[in-house]
Structures are given as C-alpha cells and as structure tokens.
mmCIF file with all atom_site columns, C-alpha atoms in Angstrom:
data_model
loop_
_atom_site.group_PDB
_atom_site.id
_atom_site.type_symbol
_atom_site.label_atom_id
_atom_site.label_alt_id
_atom_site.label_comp_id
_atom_site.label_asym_id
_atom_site.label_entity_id
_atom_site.label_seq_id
_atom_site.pdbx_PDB_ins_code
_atom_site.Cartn_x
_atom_site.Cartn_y
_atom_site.Cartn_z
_atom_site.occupancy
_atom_site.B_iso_or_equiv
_atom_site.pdbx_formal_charge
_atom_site.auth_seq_id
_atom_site.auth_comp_id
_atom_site.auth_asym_id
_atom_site.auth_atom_id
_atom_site.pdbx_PDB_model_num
ATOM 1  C CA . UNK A 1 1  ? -11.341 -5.778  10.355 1.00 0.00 ? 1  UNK A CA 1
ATOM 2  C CA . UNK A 1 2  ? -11.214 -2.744  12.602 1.00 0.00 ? 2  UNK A CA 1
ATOM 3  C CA . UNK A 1 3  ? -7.575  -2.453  12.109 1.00 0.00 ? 3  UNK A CA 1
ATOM 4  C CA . UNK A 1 4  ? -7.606  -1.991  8.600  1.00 0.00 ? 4  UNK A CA 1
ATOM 5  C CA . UNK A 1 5  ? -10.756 0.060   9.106  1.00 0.00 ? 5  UNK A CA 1
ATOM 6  C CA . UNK A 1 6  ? -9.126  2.379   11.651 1.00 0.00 ? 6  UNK A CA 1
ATOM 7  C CA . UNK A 1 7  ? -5.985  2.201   9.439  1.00 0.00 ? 7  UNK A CA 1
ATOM 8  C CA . UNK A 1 8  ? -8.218  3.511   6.077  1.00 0.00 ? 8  UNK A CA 1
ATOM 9  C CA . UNK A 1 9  ? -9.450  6.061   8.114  1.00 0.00 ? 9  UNK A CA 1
ATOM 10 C CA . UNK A 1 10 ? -6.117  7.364   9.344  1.00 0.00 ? 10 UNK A CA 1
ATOM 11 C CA . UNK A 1 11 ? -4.892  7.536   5.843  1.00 0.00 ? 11 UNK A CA 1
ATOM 12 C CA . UNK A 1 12 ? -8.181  9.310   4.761  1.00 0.00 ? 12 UNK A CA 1
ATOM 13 C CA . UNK A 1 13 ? -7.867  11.632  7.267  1.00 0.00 ? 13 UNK A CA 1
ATOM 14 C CA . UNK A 1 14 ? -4.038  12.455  6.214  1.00 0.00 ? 14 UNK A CA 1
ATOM 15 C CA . UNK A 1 15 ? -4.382  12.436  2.553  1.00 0.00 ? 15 UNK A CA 1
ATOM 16 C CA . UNK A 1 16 ? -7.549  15.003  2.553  1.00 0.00 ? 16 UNK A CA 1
ATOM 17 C CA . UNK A 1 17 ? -5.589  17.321  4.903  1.00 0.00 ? 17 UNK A CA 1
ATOM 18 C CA . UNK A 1 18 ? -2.705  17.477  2.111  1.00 0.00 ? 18 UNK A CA 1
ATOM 19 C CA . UNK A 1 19 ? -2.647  20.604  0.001  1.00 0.00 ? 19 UNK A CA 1
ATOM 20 C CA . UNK A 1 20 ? -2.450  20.190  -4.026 1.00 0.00 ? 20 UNK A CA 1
ATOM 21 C CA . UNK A 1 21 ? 0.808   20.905  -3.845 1.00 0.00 ? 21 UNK A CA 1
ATOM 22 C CA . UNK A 1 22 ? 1.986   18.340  -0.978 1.00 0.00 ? 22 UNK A CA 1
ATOM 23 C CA . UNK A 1 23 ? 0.281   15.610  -3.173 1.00 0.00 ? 23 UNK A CA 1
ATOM 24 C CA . UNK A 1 24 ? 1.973   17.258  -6.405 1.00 0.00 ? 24 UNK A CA 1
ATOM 25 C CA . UNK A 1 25 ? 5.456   16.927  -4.802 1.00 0.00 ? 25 UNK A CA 1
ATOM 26 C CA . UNK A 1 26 ? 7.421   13.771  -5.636 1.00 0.00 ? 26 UNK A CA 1
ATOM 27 C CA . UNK A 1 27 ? 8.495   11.197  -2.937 1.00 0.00 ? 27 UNK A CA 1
ATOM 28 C CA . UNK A 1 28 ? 11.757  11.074  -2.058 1.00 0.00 ? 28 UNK A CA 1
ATOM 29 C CA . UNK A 1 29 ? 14.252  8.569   -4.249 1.00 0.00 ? 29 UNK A CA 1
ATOM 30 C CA . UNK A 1 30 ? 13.776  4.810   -3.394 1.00 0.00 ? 30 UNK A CA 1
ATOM 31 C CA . UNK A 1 31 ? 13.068  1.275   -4.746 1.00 0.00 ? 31 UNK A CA 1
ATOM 32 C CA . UNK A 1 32 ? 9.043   1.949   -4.336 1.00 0.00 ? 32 UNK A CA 1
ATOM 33 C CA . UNK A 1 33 ? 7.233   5.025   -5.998 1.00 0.00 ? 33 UNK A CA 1
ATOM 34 C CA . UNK A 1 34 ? 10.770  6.774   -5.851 1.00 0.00 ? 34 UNK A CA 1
ATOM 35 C CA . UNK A 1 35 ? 10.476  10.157  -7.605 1.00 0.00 ? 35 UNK A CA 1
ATOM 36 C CA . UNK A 1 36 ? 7.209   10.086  -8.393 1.00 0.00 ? 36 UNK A CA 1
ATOM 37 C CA . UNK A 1 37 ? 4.102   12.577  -7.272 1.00 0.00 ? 37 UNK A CA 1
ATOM 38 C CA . UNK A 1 38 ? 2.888   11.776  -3.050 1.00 0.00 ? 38 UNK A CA 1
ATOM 39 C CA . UNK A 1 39 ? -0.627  11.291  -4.724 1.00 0.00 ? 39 UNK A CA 1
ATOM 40 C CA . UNK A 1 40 ? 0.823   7.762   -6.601 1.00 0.00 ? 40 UNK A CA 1
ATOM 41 C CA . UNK A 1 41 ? 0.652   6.130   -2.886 1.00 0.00 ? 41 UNK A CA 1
ATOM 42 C CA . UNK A 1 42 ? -3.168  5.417   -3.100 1.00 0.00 ? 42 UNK A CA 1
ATOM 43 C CA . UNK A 1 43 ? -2.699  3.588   -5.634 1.00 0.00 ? 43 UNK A CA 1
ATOM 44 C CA . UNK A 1 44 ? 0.202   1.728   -4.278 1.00 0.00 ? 44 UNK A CA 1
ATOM 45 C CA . UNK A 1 45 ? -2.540  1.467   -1.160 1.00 0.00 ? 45 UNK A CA 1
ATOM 46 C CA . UNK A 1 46 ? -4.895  -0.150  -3.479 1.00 0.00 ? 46 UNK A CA 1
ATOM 47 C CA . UNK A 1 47 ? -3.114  -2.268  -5.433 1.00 0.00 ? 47 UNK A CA 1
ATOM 48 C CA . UNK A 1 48 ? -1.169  -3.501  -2.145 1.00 0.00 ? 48 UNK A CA 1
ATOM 49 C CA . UNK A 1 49 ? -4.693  -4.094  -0.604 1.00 0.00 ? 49 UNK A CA 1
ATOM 50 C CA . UNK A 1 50 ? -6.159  -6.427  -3.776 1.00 0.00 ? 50 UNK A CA 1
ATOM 51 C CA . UNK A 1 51 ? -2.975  -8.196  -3.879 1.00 0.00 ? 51 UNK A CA 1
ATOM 52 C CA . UNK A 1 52 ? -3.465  -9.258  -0.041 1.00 0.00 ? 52 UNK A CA 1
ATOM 53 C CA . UNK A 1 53 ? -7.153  -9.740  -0.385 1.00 0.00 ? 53 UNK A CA 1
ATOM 54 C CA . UNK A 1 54 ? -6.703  -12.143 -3.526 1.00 0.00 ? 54 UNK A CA 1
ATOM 55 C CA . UNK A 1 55 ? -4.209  -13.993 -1.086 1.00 0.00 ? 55 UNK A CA 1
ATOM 56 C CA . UNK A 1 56 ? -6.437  -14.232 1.306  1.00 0.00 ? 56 UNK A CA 1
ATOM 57 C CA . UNK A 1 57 ? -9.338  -15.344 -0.826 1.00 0.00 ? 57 UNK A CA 1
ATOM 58 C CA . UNK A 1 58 ? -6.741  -18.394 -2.290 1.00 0.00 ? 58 UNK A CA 1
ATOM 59 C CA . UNK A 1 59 ? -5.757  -19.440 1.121  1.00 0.00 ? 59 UNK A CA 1
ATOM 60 C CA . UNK A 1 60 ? -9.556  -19.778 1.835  1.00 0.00 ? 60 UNK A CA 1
ATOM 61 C CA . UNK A 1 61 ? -10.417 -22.028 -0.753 1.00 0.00 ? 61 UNK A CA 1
ATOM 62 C CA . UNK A 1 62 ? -7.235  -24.122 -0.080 1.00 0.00 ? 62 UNK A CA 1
ATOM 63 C CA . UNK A 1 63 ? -8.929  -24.746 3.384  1.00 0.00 ? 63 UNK A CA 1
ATOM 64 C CA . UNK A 1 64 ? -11.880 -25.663 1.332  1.00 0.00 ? 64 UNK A CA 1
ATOM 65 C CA . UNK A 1 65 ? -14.343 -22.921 2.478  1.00 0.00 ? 65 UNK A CA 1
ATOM 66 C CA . UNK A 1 66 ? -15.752 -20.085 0.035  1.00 0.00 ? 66 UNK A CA 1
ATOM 67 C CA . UNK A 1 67 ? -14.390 -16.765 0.761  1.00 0.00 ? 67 UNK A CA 1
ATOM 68 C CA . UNK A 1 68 ? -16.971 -13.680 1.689  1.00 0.00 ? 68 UNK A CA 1
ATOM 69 C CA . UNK A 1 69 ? -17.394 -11.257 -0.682 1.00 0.00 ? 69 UNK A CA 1
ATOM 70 C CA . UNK A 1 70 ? -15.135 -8.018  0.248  1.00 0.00 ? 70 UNK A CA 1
ATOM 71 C CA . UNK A 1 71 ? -17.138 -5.666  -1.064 1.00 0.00 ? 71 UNK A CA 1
ATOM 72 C CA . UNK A 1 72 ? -20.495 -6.109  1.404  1.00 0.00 ? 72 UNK A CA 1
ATOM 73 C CA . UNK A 1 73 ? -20.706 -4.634  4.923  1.00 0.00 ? 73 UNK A CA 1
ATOM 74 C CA . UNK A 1 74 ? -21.085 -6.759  8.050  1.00 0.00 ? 74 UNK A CA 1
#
C-alpha cells in the first residue's frame, strides 16, 4: 500500500508541474496512447488501476474471503 501510495504521489507531483502545453502535446507514436495528448495517461492510470483492483477483488473471493472496500482509509 505505500508503494502505490508513494507511486500516486510521484505521478501527482509530475503531472501538476506540467505546463498546459506539455499535457496538450501528443505522446510519441506507439501501440498504447500513441499520438494522442500527454494528459490521456491519467486515464490510462485509472483505468489500469480498476482493472488490477477488480483482479484483485476476484482472486479474493476465489480464496473465499470478502475483499475490503478500496475506497476507505486504513
């Protein structure tokens, strides 16, 4: 958990220090986001992160315990 905290933070930290137009600029060509504006990563981010967490969550109830909810602090 402090990983991907750390790792959140890290990527905070770089996106905010972006200007407009960094963000605006498209991502080199490639198989993933190729072309398209730097901002389109946090959404890749997010949509990377749910498709783990769902995973995750399956994997749990496999082993036959109930998964915590994400979305609350410990």
């Amino acid at each position: 958990k402090a990983f991907v905290k750390d790792a959140y933070g890290s990527a905070c930290d770089r996106i905010a220090s972006l200007s407009v137009e960094q963000l605006e600029s498209a991502l080199p060509e490639g198989p993933i986001l190729g072309g398209l504006p730097r901002k389109q990563v946090v959404n890749g981010i997010v949509d990377h992160t749910a498709h783990h967490r769902g995973a995750l969550s399956v994997y749990v109830r496999h082993a036959g315990a109930t998964p915590a909810m994400p979305y609350a602090e410990v």
